[in-house]
Coordinates of C-alpha atoms in Angstrom, one line a residue:
M1 CA 137.3 24.8 141.1
T2 CA 135.4 25.0 137.9
S3 CA 137.1 25.9 134.6
I4 CA 136.3 28.9 132.5
K5 CA 134.5 26.6 130.0
E6 CA 132.3 25.1 132.7
Q7 CA 131.5 28.5 134.0
A8 CA 130.4 29.6 130.6
A9 CA 128.2 26.5 130.2
I10 CA 126.6 27.1 133.6
S11 CA 126.0 30.8 132.6
R12 CA 124.3 29.7 129.4
L13 CA 122.0 27.3 131.4
L14 CA 121.1 30.0 133.9
S15 CA 120.4 32.5 131.1
F16 CA 118.2 29.9 129.3
L17 CA 116.2 29.2 132.5
Q18 CA 115.8 32.8 133.2
D19 CA 114.5 33.5 129.7
W20 CA 112.0 30.7 130.2
D21 CA 110.9 32.0 133.6
N22 CA 110.4 35.5 132.3
A23 CA 108.8 34.6 129.0
G24 CA 105.1 34.8 128.1
K25 CA 103.1 32.2 126.3
A26 CA 104.2 33.2 122.8
A27 CA 107.9 33.3 123.8
R28 CA 107.7 30.0 125.6
S29 CA 106.1 28.4 122.6
H30 CA 109.1 29.6 120.5
I31 CA 111.5 28.2 123.1
L32 CA 109.7 24.8 122.9
D33 CA 109.9 24.8 119.1
N34 CA 113.7 25.3 119.2
F35 CA 114.1 22.7 121.9
I36 CA 112.1 20.1 120.0
E37 CA 113.9 20.8 116.7
N38 CA 117.4 20.6 118.3
N39 CA 117.0 17.7 120.7
Q40 CA 114.7 15.2 119.2
G41 CA 116.2 11.7 119.6
K42 CA 119.0 12.6 121.9
T43 CA 120.1 10.3 124.8
A44 CA 120.0 11.3 128.4
P45 CA 123.8 11.9 128.5
E46 CA 123.5 14.1 125.5
L47 CA 120.7 16.1 127.0
E48 CA 122.8 16.6 130.2
Q49 CA 125.7 17.8 128.1
E50 CA 123.4 20.2 126.3
F51 CA 122.1 21.6 129.6
S52 CA 125.4 21.5 131.5
Q53 CA 124.3 18.7 133.7
G54 CA 121.1 20.6 134.6
A55 CA 118.5 19.1 132.2
S56 CA 116.3 18.2 135.1
L57 CA 116.0 21.9 135.9
F58 CA 114.3 22.4 132.6
L59 CA 112.2 19.2 132.9
V60 CA 110.8 20.4 136.2
R61 CA 109.8 23.7 134.6
L62 CA 108.0 21.8 131.8
T63 CA 106.1 19.5 134.2
T64 CA 105.1 22.5 136.4
W65 CA 103.8 24.5 133.4
L66 CA 102.0 21.4 132.2
R67 CA 100.2 21.0 135.5
L68 CA 99.3 24.7 135.5
T69 CA 98.0 25.0 131.9
Y70 CA 96.8 21.6 130.7
M71 CA 93.2 22.4 131.2
T72 CA 93.4 25.4 128.9
G73 CA 95.4 23.5 126.2
S74 CA 97.9 26.3 125.9
S75 CA 100.8 25.0 123.7
L76 CA 99.9 21.6 125.2
E77 CA 101.1 19.5 122.3
K78 CA 104.6 21.2 122.3
V79 CA 104.9 20.8 126.1
L80 CA 104.1 17.1 125.9
K81 CA 106.5 16.6 122.9
S82 CA 109.2 18.3 124.9
I83 CA 108.6 16.1 128.0
G84 CA 108.6 13.1 125.6
I85 CA 112.1 13.9 124.5
F86 CA 113.3 13.5 128.1
L87 CA 111.2 10.4 128.9
A88 CA 112.0 8.6 125.6
S89 CA 115.8 9.3 125.7
V90 CA 118.2 6.4 126.3
N91 CA 119.1 6.0 130.0
S92 CA 116.2 8.3 131.0
N93 CA 115.1 6.5 134.1
R94 CA 115.9 9.5 136.3
Y95 CA 113.7 11.8 134.2
L96 CA 110.9 9.2 134.3
I97 CA 110.9 9.0 138.0
E98 CA 111.0 12.8 138.3
F99 CA 108.0 13.1 136.0
L100 CA 106.0 10.4 137.9
E101 CA 106.8 11.9 141.3
V102 CA 104.9 15.1 140.5
G103 CA 101.8 13.1 139.3
G104 CA 102.6 12.9 135.7
V105 CA 100.5 9.8 135.0
L106 CA 97.4 11.3 136.6
T107 CA 97.8 14.5 134.5
L108 CA 98.2 12.5 131.3
L109 CA 95.1 10.5 132.0
E110 CA 93.1 13.5 133.0
I111 CA 94.0 15.2 129.6
L112 CA 92.3 12.3 127.8
G113 CA 88.9 13.1 129.5
L114 CA 88.9 16.8 128.9
E115 CA 86.4 17.9 126.2
K116 CA 88.1 21.2 125.3
I117 CA 91.5 19.6 124.6
K118 CA 92.3 19.0 120.9
E119 CA 92.7 15.5 119.6
E120 CA 96.3 16.1 118.6
D121 CA 97.1 17.0 122.3
K122 CA 95.4 13.9 123.5
K123 CA 97.4 11.8 121.0
E124 CA 100.7 13.2 122.5
S125 CA 99.4 12.2 125.9
I126 CA 98.8 8.7 124.7
K127 CA 102.3 8.5 123.3
L128 CA 103.8 9.6 126.6
L129 CA 101.7 6.9 128.4
Q130 CA 103.2 4.4 125.8
V131 CA 106.7 5.4 126.8
I132 CA 105.9 5.0 130.5
A133 CA 104.2 1.6 130.0
N134 CA 107.1 0.3 127.9
S135 CA 109.5 1.2 130.7
G136 CA 108.6 -1.9 132.8
R137 CA 106.0 -3.8 134.7
K138 CA 105.9 -1.5 137.7
Y139 CA 105.0 1.5 135.4
K140 CA 102.2 -0.5 133.7
E141 CA 100.9 -1.3 137.2
L142 CA 101.1 2.4 138.1
I143 CA 98.9 3.3 135.1
C144 CA 96.4 0.6 135.9
E145 CA 96.3 1.6 139.6
S146 CA 95.5 5.2 138.5
Y147 CA 92.3 4.0 136.8
G148 CA 94.1 4.2 133.6
V149 CA 92.4 1.3 131.7
R150 CA 89.0 3.0 132.1
S151 CA 90.2 6.4 131.0
I152 CA 92.1 5.0 128.0
A153 CA 89.2 2.7 126.9
E154 CA 86.7 5.6 127.2
F155 CA 89.0 7.8 125.1
L156 CA 89.3 5.1 122.4
A157 CA 85.5 4.9 122.2
K158 CA 85.1 8.6 121.9
S159 CA 88.1 9.5 119.7
K160 CA 87.3 10.7 116.2
S161 CA 90.7 10.2 114.7
E162 CA 91.6 6.7 113.5
E163 CA 95.3 7.5 113.8
T164 CA 94.9 8.4 117.4
Q165 CA 92.8 5.3 118.0
E166 CA 95.6 3.1 116.6
E167 CA 98.0 4.7 119.1
V168 CA 95.6 3.8 121.9
Q169 CA 95.5 0.2 120.7
V170 CA 99.4 0.2 120.9
L171 CA 99.1 1.4 124.5
L172 CA 96.4 -1.2 125.5
N173 CA 98.5 -3.9 123.8
S174 CA 101.5 -2.9 125.9
L175 CA 99.4 -2.9 129.1
V176 CA 98.2 -6.5 128.5
H177 CA 101.7 -7.8 128.0
G178 CA 104.0 -8.4 131.0
N179 CA 101.4 -7.1 133.4
P180 CA 100.0 -10.2 135.2
K181 CA 98.5 -8.2 138.1
Y182 CA 96.3 -6.1 135.9
Q183 CA 96.0 -8.0 132.6
N184 CA 92.5 -9.2 133.5
Q185 CA 91.5 -5.5 134.1
V186 CA 92.7 -4.7 130.6
Y187 CA 90.9 -7.7 129.2
K188 CA 87.6 -6.6 130.7
G189 CA 88.1 -3.1 129.5
L190 CA 88.5 -4.3 126.0
I191 CA 85.2 -6.3 126.3
T192 CA 83.4 -3.1 127.4
L193 CA 84.5 -1.5 124.2
L194 CA 82.7 -3.9 122.0
P195 CA 79.3 -2.1 122.2
S196 CA 81.0 1.1 121.1
V197 CA 79.3 3.2 118.4
S198 CA 82.7 3.7 116.8
P199 CA 83.5 0.9 114.3
K200 CA 87.2 1.6 114.5
A201 CA 87.1 1.3 118.3
Q202 CA 85.3 -2.0 117.9
Q203 CA 87.8 -3.3 115.3
L204 CA 90.8 -2.4 117.4
A205 CA 89.3 -3.8 120.6
L206 CA 88.5 -7.1 118.8
Q207 CA 92.1 -7.3 117.5
T208 CA 93.6 -6.6 120.9
L209 CA 91.2 -9.0 122.6
R210 CA 92.6 -11.9 120.5
T211 CA 96.1 -11.1 121.9
A212 CA 94.7 -10.7 125.5
Q213 CA 92.8 -13.9 125.2
S214 CA 95.9 -15.9 124.3
I215 CA 97.8 -14.4 127.2
I216 CA 95.1 -14.8 129.9
G217 CA 94.0 -18.3 128.7
A218 CA 90.6 -18.0 130.3
T219 CA 87.3 -16.3 129.2
H220 CA 85.0 -13.8 130.9
P221 CA 81.3 -14.8 131.0
S222 CA 80.2 -11.7 129.2
I223 CA 82.4 -12.2 126.1
V224 CA 80.0 -14.5 124.3
D225 CA 77.1 -12.1 124.2
C226 CA 79.3 -9.1 123.5
V227 CA 81.0 -10.7 120.5
L228 CA 77.8 -12.1 119.1
N229 CA 76.2 -8.6 119.4
V230 CA 79.0 -7.1 117.4
L231 CA 77.8 -9.2 114.4
C232 CA 75.0 -6.7 113.8
T233 CA 77.6 -4.3 112.4
M234 CA 77.4 -3.2 108.8
H235 CA 81.2 -2.6 108.7
L236 CA 82.9 -5.6 107.1
E237 CA 86.2 -4.9 108.8
V238 CA 84.5 -5.2 112.2
Q239 CA 82.7 -8.3 111.2
Y240 CA 85.9 -9.9 110.1
E241 CA 87.6 -9.3 113.4
A242 CA 84.6 -10.6 115.3
I243 CA 84.6 -13.8 113.4
E244 CA 88.4 -14.2 113.8
L245 CA 87.9 -13.8 117.6
I246 CA 85.1 -16.4 117.5
K247 CA 87.5 -18.8 115.8
D248 CA 89.8 -18.4 118.8
L249 CA 87.1 -18.6 121.4
V250 CA 85.8 -22.0 120.3
N251 CA 89.0 -23.4 121.8
Y252 CA 87.9 -22.3 125.3
D253 CA 85.1 -23.3 127.7
V254 CA 82.6 -20.9 126.0
C255 CA 82.6 -23.1 122.8
E256 CA 79.1 -24.6 123.4
A257 CA 77.6 -21.2 124.3
L258 CA 79.1 -19.7 121.2
L259 CA 77.8 -22.4 118.9
K260 CA 74.4 -22.3 120.4
G261 CA 74.3 -18.5 120.2
L262 CA 75.3 -18.5 116.5
V263 CA 72.6 -21.0 115.6
D264 CA 70.0 -19.1 117.6
L265 CA 70.9 -15.9 115.6
L266 CA 69.8 -17.7 112.4
T267 CA 66.2 -17.5 113.5
P268 CA 65.6 -14.0 114.9
S269 CA 62.2 -13.1 116.4
V270 CA 61.0 -10.2 114.2
P271 CA 57.3 -9.2 114.7
E272 CA 55.2 -8.3 111.7
A273 CA 54.5 -4.6 111.1
S274 CA 50.9 -3.4 110.4
E275 CA 52.0 -0.6 108.1
P276 CA 54.3 -0.7 105.0
Q277 CA 57.7 0.6 106.0
P278 CA 61.1 1.2 104.3
K279 CA 63.3 -1.8 104.3
I280 CA 66.8 -2.4 103.3
L281 CA 67.6 -5.1 100.7
S282 CA 71.1 -5.7 101.7
G283 CA 73.2 -7.5 99.1
R284 CA 71.1 -6.9 96.1
D285 CA 73.0 -3.9 95.0
G286 CA 76.3 -5.7 94.9
W287 CA 77.5 -4.9 98.5
D288 CA 78.4 -7.7 100.8
W289 CA 77.1 -6.3 104.1
G290 CA 77.9 -7.7 107.5
E291 CA 75.3 -9.9 109.0
G292 CA 73.1 -10.4 112.2
T293 CA 70.3 -10.6 115.1
P294 CA 70.0 -8.3 118.1
R295 CA 69.6 -9.8 121.5
E296 CA 67.1 -8.2 123.9
Q297 CA 68.7 -5.3 125.7
G298 CA 71.9 -5.7 123.8
P299 CA 73.9 -3.0 122.0
C300 CA 72.3 -3.9 118.7
S301 CA 68.7 -3.3 120.0
Q302 CA 69.0 0.0 118.1
P303 CA 70.0 0.2 114.4
P304 CA 73.7 1.1 114.0
S305 CA 74.7 4.5 112.6
I306 CA 75.1 4.5 108.8
D307 CA 78.4 5.5 107.4
S308 CA 78.1 8.2 104.7
T309 CA 80.1 6.1 102.3
V310 CA 77.7 3.3 102.5
V311 CA 74.9 3.2 99.9
L312 CA 71.7 1.6 101.1
Q313 CA 68.9 0.5 98.9
L314 CA 65.5 1.3 100.3
T315 CA 62.1 -0.1 99.2
T316 CA 58.7 -0.4 100.6
A317 CA 57.8 -3.6 102.5
R318 CA 56.1 -4.7 105.7
L319 CA 59.3 -4.9 107.7
P320 CA 60.6 -1.7 109.5
A321 CA 64.1 -0.7 108.7
A322 CA 64.8 -0.8 112.5
Y323 CA 65.1 -4.6 112.2
L324 CA 68.1 -4.3 109.8
P325 CA 70.5 -5.1 112.7
A326 CA 68.7 -8.4 113.2
F327 CA 69.2 -9.4 109.6
L328 CA 72.8 -8.2 109.5
Q329 CA 73.4 -10.4 112.5
Q330 CA 71.6 -13.3 111.0
A331 CA 73.7 -13.2 107.8
A332 CA 77.0 -12.8 109.9
A333 CA 76.0 -15.8 112.0
A334 CA 75.5 -17.9 108.9
K335 CA 78.9 -16.8 107.6
A336 CA 80.6 -17.5 110.9
I337 CA 79.1 -20.9 111.1
G338 CA 80.4 -21.7 107.7
V339 CA 83.9 -20.5 108.6
L340 CA 83.9 -22.7 111.8
A341 CA 82.4 -25.8 110.1
R342 CA 85.0 -25.7 107.2
G343 CA 87.8 -25.3 109.7
N344 CA 86.8 -28.1 112.1
T345 CA 84.6 -31.1 111.3
S346 CA 83.9 -31.7 115.0
L347 CA 82.4 -28.3 115.3
A348 CA 80.3 -28.9 112.3
E349 CA 79.0 -32.1 113.8
E350 CA 78.3 -30.4 117.1
M351 CA 76.2 -27.8 115.3
L352 CA 74.2 -30.5 113.6
R353 CA 73.1 -31.5 117.1
L354 CA 71.9 -27.9 117.6
R355 CA 69.7 -28.2 114.5
V356 CA 71.8 -25.9 112.4
V357 CA 70.4 -27.3 109.2
H358 CA 66.9 -26.4 110.1
S359 CA 68.0 -22.9 111.1
L360 CA 70.1 -22.3 108.0
M361 CA 67.1 -23.3 105.8
A362 CA 64.9 -20.9 107.8
A363 CA 67.5 -18.1 107.1
M364 CA 67.4 -19.0 103.4
G365 CA 63.7 -18.2 103.6
N366 CA 64.2 -14.7 104.8
A367 CA 63.2 -12.8 101.6
E368 CA 63.6 -9.5 103.4
H369 CA 67.4 -9.8 103.4
S370 CA 69.2 -11.3 100.5
N371 CA 72.6 -11.5 102.2
S372 CA 71.1 -13.7 104.9
Q373 CA 69.8 -16.0 102.2
R374 CA 73.1 -16.0 100.4
Q375 CA 75.3 -16.7 103.4
A376 CA 73.0 -19.3 104.8
S377 CA 72.8 -21.1 101.4
L378 CA 76.6 -21.2 101.1
T379 CA 77.0 -22.6 104.5
L380 CA 74.2 -25.2 104.1
E381 CA 75.8 -26.3 100.8
Y382 CA 78.9 -27.2 102.8
F383 CA 76.9 -29.3 105.3
V384 CA 75.1 -31.0 102.4
R385 CA 78.3 -31.8 100.6
I386 CA 80.1 -33.2 103.7
F387 CA 77.3 -35.1 105.4
P388 CA 75.2 -37.5 103.3
V389 CA 72.4 -37.6 105.9
V390 CA 72.1 -33.8 105.7
A391 CA 71.8 -34.0 101.9
E392 CA 69.1 -36.6 102.2
H393 CA 67.0 -34.6 104.6
V394 CA 67.5 -31.3 102.8
Q395 CA 66.5 -32.8 99.5
R396 CA 63.4 -34.4 101.0
S397 CA 62.4 -31.1 102.6
M398 CA 63.1 -28.9 99.6
G399 CA 61.7 -31.1 96.9
E400 CA 63.4 -32.0 93.6
E401 CA 63.2 -28.7 91.8
L402 CA 64.3 -26.5 94.6
Y403 CA 67.1 -28.9 95.6
R404 CA 68.3 -29.0 92.0
L405 CA 68.5 -25.1 92.0
F406 CA 70.3 -25.2 95.3
R407 CA 72.9 -27.7 94.2
S408 CA 73.5 -26.0 90.9
N409 CA 74.4 -22.6 92.4
A410 CA 73.9 -22.1 96.1
E411 CA 75.2 -18.5 96.1
D412 CA 72.6 -17.2 93.6
L413 CA 69.7 -19.3 94.8
H414 CA 68.0 -16.4 96.5
M415 CA 67.6 -14.7 93.1
K416 CA 65.9 -17.7 91.4
I417 CA 63.3 -18.9 93.9
D418 CA 59.7 -17.9 94.0
S419 CA 57.5 -17.1 97.0
V420 CA 56.3 -20.7 97.4
Q421 CA 59.8 -22.0 97.6
V422 CA 60.7 -19.2 100.1
D423 CA 57.8 -20.5 102.3
I424 CA 59.1 -24.0 102.0
L425 CA 62.5 -22.9 103.3
A426 CA 61.1 -20.6 106.0
T427 CA 58.7 -23.2 107.4
N428 CA 60.9 -26.3 107.1
K429 CA 60.8 -29.0 109.9
V430 CA 64.2 -30.6 109.2
N431 CA 65.6 -32.4 112.2
V432 CA 68.9 -34.0 111.3
S433 CA 69.9 -34.4 114.9
R434 CA 66.9 -36.8 115.5
A435 CA 67.9 -38.9 112.5
L436 CA 71.5 -39.0 113.6
Y437 CA 70.5 -40.2 117.1
Q438 CA 68.1 -42.8 115.8
H439 CA 70.9 -44.2 113.6
G440 CA 73.3 -44.3 116.6
Q441 CA 75.7 -41.8 115.0
F442 CA 75.8 -39.5 118.0
Y443 CA 77.4 -42.2 120.1
N444 CA 79.1 -44.3 117.5
N445 CA 81.1 -41.5 116.0
R446 CA 83.8 -40.7 118.5
S447 CA 84.4 -37.2 116.9
F448 CA 81.0 -36.1 118.2
Y449 CA 81.0 -34.1 121.4
F450 CA 77.4 -35.0 122.3
C451 CA 76.8 -33.8 125.8
P452 CA 73.3 -32.4 126.2
R453 CA 73.0 -30.0 129.1
D454 CA 69.6 -28.5 128.3
P455 CA 67.0 -30.5 130.3
E456 CA 64.5 -30.1 127.4
Q457 CA 67.0 -31.5 124.9
L458 CA 67.8 -34.4 127.3
S459 CA 64.1 -35.2 127.6
D460 CA 63.6 -35.1 123.9
I461 CA 66.5 -37.5 123.3
T462 CA 65.3 -39.8 126.0
R463 CA 62.0 -40.1 124.2
F464 CA 63.9 -40.9 120.9
Q465 CA 65.8 -43.6 122.6
E466 CA 62.6 -45.2 124.1
D467 CA 61.0 -45.1 120.6
V468 CA 64.0 -46.8 119.0
E469 CA 64.2 -49.5 121.8
G470 CA 60.5 -50.1 121.5
K471 CA 60.8 -50.8 117.8
E472 CA 63.7 -53.1 118.3

């Protein structure tokens, strides 16, 4: 037999539920405001006490109204926040199961794809998915089984709010941890984000990929091209994250492909234009742009969108501005090669085999993009300083005057050289790898990882060996 106090509590609960059932949109919005204000941060037992052990009766009404109205966006943010109070409360497993049993995950994921829904509402949906994912492995698997990775990744790429995008990153990071069954799915989803037109989405995807890479311990075949293509960005924060990921990837089986790809980007194939066109002299106005070269059919085959805060200096030249991504990528590749070489001498030696010195000098001869010249010059200066054989060949190719200018101030060299010296750099024939082989350094130096896999390279080296043996 219930006490008078308990009867009064039950009466208040029934009155509250009746008010909700009979209320219109405006009245329900007011009820939600009061609920959020008075119950934020409460535990499940406290919520049960507040609702006289009938909190689930209100939760089921919230989830029902959500499913009926989420396509219209009516008070959607408030409904999601109210559901979040239940799901995020301590000891809330019962509420979580009740929400999932009525298709809560599918509803939240569908909200992310609706064009008419406000960004703030979608952000609340992401926060609820975070709560669900953080509740345990089986809940992460449920999200992934519901095609959640695809929906979440697409939303990250389309979102216009950096704050919301950061919340999505938290969710993706949660899904890649403690989720062995679907961690590869999350990893692949992050790779698909790299060609995104949103710089923030690219930056966050690159950051999360570093975490995912360390967890998975294996690489996907497409990651090399995707990461190299990102180097065409003009956003330095994206370029930084791409280079940081490259530093991690050289420790995996894609190392050789990465190094070869970076060296190849130093010499992009850019056809001559018959008509004078605007060009962008990146770097001459004091900005340190990104760097790069687009690959055929890659995401950089079209010029990236220009941020309104970025000032570009235009002038008349024979090169179309559409080739800017190639030069951004070229400069970024030179910068990345310098970062890798300074961090690991063995990588520097491996790049010598790939004729990086020749390619760096060619990039220094790109008078159409000063940042390519500057980054290539700084990286070449390191190789010259560390490897005497490189210094010898570079000096012989440049000539005394140009070499003196180069060694005195590599960073500002591009501002001091004339057109003849530019041609010397652009058309250089330096082949340090041949000299190293002829002197036996490829085999005698144990730190070298000399393992030619290209048949053409192998044939070339075989001819070198025959020449050396014939002279002996």
